[in-house]
Coordinates of C-alpha atoms in Angstrom, one line a residue:
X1 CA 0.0 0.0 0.0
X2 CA 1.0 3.1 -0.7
X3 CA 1.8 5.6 2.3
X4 CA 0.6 8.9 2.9
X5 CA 3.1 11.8 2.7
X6 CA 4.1 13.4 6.2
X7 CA 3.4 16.9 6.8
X8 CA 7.2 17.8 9.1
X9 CA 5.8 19.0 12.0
X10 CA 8.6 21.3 12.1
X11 CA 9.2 22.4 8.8
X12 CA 12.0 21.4 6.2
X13 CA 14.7 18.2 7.3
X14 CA 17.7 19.5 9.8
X15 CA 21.0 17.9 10.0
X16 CA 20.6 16.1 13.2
X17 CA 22.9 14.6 15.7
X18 CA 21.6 11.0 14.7
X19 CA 22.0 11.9 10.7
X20 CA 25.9 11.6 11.4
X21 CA 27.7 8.7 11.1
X22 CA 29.6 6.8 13.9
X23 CA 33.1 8.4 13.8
X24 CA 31.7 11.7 13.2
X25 CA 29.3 11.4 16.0
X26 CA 32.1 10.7 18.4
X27 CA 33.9 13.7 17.3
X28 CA 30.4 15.9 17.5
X29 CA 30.0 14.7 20.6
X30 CA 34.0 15.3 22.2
X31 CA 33.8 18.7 21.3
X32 CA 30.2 19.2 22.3
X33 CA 31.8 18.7 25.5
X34 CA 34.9 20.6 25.1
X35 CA 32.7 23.5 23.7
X36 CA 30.4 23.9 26.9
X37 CA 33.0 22.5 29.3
X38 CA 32.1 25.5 31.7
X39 CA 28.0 25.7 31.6
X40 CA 28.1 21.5 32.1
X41 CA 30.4 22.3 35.1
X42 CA 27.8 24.3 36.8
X43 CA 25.8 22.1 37.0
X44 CA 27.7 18.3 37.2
X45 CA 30.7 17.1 39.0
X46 CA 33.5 15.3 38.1
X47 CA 32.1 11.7 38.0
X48 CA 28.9 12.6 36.5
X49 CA 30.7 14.3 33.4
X50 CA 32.5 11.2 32.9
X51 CA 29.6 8.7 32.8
X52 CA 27.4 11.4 30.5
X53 CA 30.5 11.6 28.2
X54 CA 30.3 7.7 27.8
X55 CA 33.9 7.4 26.6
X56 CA 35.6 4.1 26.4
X57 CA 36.4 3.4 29.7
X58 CA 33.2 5.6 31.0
X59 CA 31.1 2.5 28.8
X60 CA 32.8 -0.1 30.4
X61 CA 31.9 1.0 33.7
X62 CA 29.0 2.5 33.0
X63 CA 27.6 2.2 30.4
X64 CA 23.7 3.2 30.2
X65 CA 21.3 0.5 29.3
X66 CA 21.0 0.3 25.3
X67 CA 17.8 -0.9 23.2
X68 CA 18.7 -4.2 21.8
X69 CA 16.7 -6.5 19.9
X70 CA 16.8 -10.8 19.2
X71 CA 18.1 -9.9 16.2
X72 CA 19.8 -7.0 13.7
X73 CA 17.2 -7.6 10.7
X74 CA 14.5 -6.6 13.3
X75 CA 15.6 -3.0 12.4
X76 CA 14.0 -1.2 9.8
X77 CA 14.3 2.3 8.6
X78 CA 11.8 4.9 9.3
X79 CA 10.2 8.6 7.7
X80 CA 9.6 9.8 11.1
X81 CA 13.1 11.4 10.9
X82 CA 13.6 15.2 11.7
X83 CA 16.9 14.6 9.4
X84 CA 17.3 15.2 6.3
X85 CA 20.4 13.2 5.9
X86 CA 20.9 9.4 7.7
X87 CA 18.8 6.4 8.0
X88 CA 16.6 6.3 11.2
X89 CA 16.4 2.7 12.1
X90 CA 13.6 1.4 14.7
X91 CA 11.8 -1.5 15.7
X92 CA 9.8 -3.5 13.2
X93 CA 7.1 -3.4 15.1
X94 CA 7.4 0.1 16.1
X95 CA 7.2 0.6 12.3
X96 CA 4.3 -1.5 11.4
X97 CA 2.0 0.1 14.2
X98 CA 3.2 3.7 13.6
X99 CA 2.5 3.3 9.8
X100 CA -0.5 1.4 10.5
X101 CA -1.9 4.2 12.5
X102 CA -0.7 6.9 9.8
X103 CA -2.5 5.5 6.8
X104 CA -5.7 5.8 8.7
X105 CA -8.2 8.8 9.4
X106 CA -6.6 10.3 13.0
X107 CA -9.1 13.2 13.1
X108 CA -11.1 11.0 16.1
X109 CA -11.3 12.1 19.5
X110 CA -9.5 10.8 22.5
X111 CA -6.5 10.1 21.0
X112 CA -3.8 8.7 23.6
X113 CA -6.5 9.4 26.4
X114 CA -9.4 6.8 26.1
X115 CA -8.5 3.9 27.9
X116 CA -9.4 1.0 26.5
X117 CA -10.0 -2.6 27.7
X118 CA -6.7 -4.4 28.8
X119 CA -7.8 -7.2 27.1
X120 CA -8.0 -5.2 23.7
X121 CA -4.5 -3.5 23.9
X122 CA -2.8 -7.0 25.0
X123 CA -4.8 -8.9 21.8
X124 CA -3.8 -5.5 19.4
X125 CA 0.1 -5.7 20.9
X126 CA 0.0 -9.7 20.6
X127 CA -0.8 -9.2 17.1
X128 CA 1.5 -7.0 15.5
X129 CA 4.3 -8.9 17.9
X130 CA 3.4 -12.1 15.9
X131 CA 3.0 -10.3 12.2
X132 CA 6.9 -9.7 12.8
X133 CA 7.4 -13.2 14.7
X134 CA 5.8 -14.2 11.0
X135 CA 7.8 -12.3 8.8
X136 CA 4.9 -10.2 7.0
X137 CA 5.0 -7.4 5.1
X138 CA 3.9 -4.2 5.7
X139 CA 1.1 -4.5 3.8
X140 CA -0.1 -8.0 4.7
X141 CA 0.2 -6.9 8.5
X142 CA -1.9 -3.6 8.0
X143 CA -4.3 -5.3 6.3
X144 CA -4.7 -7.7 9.5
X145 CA -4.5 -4.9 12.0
X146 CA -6.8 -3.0 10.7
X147 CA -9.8 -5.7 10.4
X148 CA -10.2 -5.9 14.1
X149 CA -8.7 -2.8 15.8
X150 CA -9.3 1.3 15.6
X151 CA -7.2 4.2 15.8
X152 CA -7.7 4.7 19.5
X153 CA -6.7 0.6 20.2
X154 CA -3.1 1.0 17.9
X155 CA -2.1 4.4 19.6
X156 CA -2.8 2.8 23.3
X157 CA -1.1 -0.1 22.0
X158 CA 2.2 2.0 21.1
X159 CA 2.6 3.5 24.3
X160 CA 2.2 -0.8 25.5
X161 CA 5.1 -1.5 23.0
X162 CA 7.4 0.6 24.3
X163 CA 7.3 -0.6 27.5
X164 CA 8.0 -4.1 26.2
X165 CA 11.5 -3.6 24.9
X166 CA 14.5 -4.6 27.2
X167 CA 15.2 -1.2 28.6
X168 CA 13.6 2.1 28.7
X169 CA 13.6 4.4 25.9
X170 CA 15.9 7.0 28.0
X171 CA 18.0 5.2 30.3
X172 CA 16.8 4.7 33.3
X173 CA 20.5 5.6 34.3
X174 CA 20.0 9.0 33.6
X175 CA 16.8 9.8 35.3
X176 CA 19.3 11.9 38.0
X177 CA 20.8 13.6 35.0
X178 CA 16.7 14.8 34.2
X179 CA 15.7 15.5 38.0
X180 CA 19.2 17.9 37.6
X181 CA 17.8 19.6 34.3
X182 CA 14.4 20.0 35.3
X183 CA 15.4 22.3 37.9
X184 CA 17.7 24.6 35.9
X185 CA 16.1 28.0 36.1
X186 CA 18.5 29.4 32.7
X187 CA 15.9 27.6 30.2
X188 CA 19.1 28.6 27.6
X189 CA 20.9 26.2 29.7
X190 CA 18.4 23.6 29.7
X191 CA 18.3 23.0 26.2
X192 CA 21.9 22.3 26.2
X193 CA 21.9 20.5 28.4
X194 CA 19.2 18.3 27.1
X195 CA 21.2 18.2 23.9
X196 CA 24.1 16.5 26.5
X197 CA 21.8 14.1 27.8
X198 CA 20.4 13.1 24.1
X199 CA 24.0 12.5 22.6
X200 CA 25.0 11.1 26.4
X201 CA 22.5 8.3 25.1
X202 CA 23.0 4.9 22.9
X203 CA 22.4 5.3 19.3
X204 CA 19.3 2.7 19.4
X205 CA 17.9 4.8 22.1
X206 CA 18.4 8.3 19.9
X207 CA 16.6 6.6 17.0
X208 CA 13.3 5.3 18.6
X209 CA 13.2 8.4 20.9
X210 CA 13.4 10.7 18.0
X211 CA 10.6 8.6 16.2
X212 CA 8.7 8.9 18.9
X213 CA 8.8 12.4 19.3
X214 CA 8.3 13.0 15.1
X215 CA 5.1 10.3 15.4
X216 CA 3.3 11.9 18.6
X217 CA 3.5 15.5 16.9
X218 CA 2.4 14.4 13.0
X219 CA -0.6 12.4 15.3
X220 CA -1.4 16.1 17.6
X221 CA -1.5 17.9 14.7
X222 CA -3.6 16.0 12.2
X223 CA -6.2 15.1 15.2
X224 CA -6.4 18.4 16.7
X225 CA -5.6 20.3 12.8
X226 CA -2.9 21.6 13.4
X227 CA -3.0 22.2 17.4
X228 CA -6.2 24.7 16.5
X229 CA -8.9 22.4 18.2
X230 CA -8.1 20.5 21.8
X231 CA -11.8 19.7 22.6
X232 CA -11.2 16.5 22.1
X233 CA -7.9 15.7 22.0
X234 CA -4.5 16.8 24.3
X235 CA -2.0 19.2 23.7
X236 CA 1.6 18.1 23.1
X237 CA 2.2 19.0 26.8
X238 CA -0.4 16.8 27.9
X239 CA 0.4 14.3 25.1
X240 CA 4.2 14.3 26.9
X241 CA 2.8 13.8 30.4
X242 CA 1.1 10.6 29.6
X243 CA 4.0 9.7 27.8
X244 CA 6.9 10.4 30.3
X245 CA 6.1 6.7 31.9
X246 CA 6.6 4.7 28.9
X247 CA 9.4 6.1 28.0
X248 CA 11.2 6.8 31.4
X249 CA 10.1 4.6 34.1
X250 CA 9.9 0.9 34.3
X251 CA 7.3 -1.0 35.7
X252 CA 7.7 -1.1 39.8
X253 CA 9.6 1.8 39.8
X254 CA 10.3 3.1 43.5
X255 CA 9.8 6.8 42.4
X256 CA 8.0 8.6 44.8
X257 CA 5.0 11.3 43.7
X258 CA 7.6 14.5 43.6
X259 CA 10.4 12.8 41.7
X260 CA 7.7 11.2 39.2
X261 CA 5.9 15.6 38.7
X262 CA 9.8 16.3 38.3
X263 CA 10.1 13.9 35.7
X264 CA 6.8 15.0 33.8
X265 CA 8.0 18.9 34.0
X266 CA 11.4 17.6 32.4
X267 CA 9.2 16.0 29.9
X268 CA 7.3 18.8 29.0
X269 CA 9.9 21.0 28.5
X270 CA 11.9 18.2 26.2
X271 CA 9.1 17.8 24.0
X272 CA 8.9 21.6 23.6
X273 CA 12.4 22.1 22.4
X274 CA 13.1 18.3 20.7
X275 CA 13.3 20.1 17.4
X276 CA 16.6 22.2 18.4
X277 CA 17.6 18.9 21.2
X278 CA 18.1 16.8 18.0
X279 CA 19.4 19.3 16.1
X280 CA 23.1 20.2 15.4
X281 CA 24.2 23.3 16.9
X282 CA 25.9 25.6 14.9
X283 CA 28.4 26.4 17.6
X284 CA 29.9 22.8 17.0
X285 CA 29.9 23.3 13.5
X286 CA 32.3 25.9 13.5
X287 CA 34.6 23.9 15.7

């Protein structure tokens, strides 16, 4: 089946910190460092610079939990890329669900907020689970999909998938690094420092993260046209809140209630500024 073109929720393709390849990430990322040596010191000591720099004895020791799956052809490339140069790899079935959901009418209400029967979103996750266990196409998986669930079941399902892979989305290892970020008052220094944390992270991580981001904003603004009509569906602030905990916070997490508003205010504000977070910054550039 043909797919539908994506509007960019953000305009023309960047050049993004996960359109580089491996050697010149590494050296993006060392003088990222070296560049804002000073603002990273006000803010982390000694030993936390060297675990977020994740050199090669800082990955040894501590390296933060990365997204692996059973197998490498269980990666496929993906259009929900803020890049305009690279390959965005993700899940397969991240990418059947996501372009399942896309080539069907979004402008229904409740959106991410309907809850739906347990029962539905374990049968609609099961599913697309065993279309890759099967090898299907795109097409032949779609066309199964979409004979016995709706919009609202594959969206609730997404936010299901994501807590099924091995580790969370952003490593749970940095959650310190957010609680640290969400209280920086400078919101200049914020985004930078989110840009730390996103390259601090493993590359599988930075590619479903980024096509998270890209799919929950192309969703908000064709349900809600274009962020001109929230009656009956969330803002991407609220959109962000109910998806901190899939993509933060494992399952019996021992967060208490302030640590888990911290995490949603980080959340918020990531969201807001993802477009210049994955984005090179020109001050590297020049380097």
């Amino acid at each position: 089946m043909e797919k539908r073109p994506l509007r960019r929720p953000h305009g023309k393709g960047l050049r993004t910190v996960n359109g580089l390849g491996e050697k010149d990430f590494e050296a993006y990322k060392r003088n990222f460092f070296e560049y804002y040596d000073d603002l990273i010191r006000e803010y982390f000591g000694p030993f936390e610079r060297f675990k977020l720099k994740q050199g090669r004895i800082a990955r040894v020791l501590f390296e933060h939990d990365t997204l692996r799956l059973p197998s490498k052809y269980e990666w496929v490339v993906t259009r929900l890329s803020y890049g305009k140069e690279g390959e965005l790899l993700v899940p397969r079935n991240f990418y059947i669900l996501t372009e399942t959901v896309l080539s069907l009418d979004c402008r229904v209400g409740g959106i991410f907020r309907v809850r739906n029967s347990i029962t539905t979103i374990k049968e609609c996750v099961k599913a697309i689970n065993s279309c890759v266990d099967r090898n299907l196409s795109y097409s032949e998986a779609r066309r199964l999909l979409i004979r016995d669930f709706n919009v609202i079941d594959l969206t609730t399902a997404f936010k299901e998938i994501l807590r099924e892979y091995s580790t969370t989305i952003i490593p749970e290892s940095l959650i310190d690094t957010m609680f640290k970020i969400a209280k920086v008052e400078n919101e200049e220094d914020q985004v930078i420092l989110c840009q730390m944390l996103f390259i601090s992270m493993p590359k599988t991580n930075r590619h479903v993260l980024e096509a998270t981001i890209y799919f929950l904003y192309v969703i908000h603004d064709i349900a809600t046209d274009k962020g001109k009509n929230h009656k009956d569906n969330m803002n991407m602030e609220g959109i962000s809140t109910i998806m901190m905990p899939n993509l933060v916070i494992k399952p019996h997490s021992e967060l208490d209630l302030e640590q888990v508003g911290t995490l949603v205010s980080f959340m918020r504000m990531f969201f807001a500024n993802f477009a210049t977070v994955v984005q090179l910054d020109p001050n590297i550039l020049e380097l």
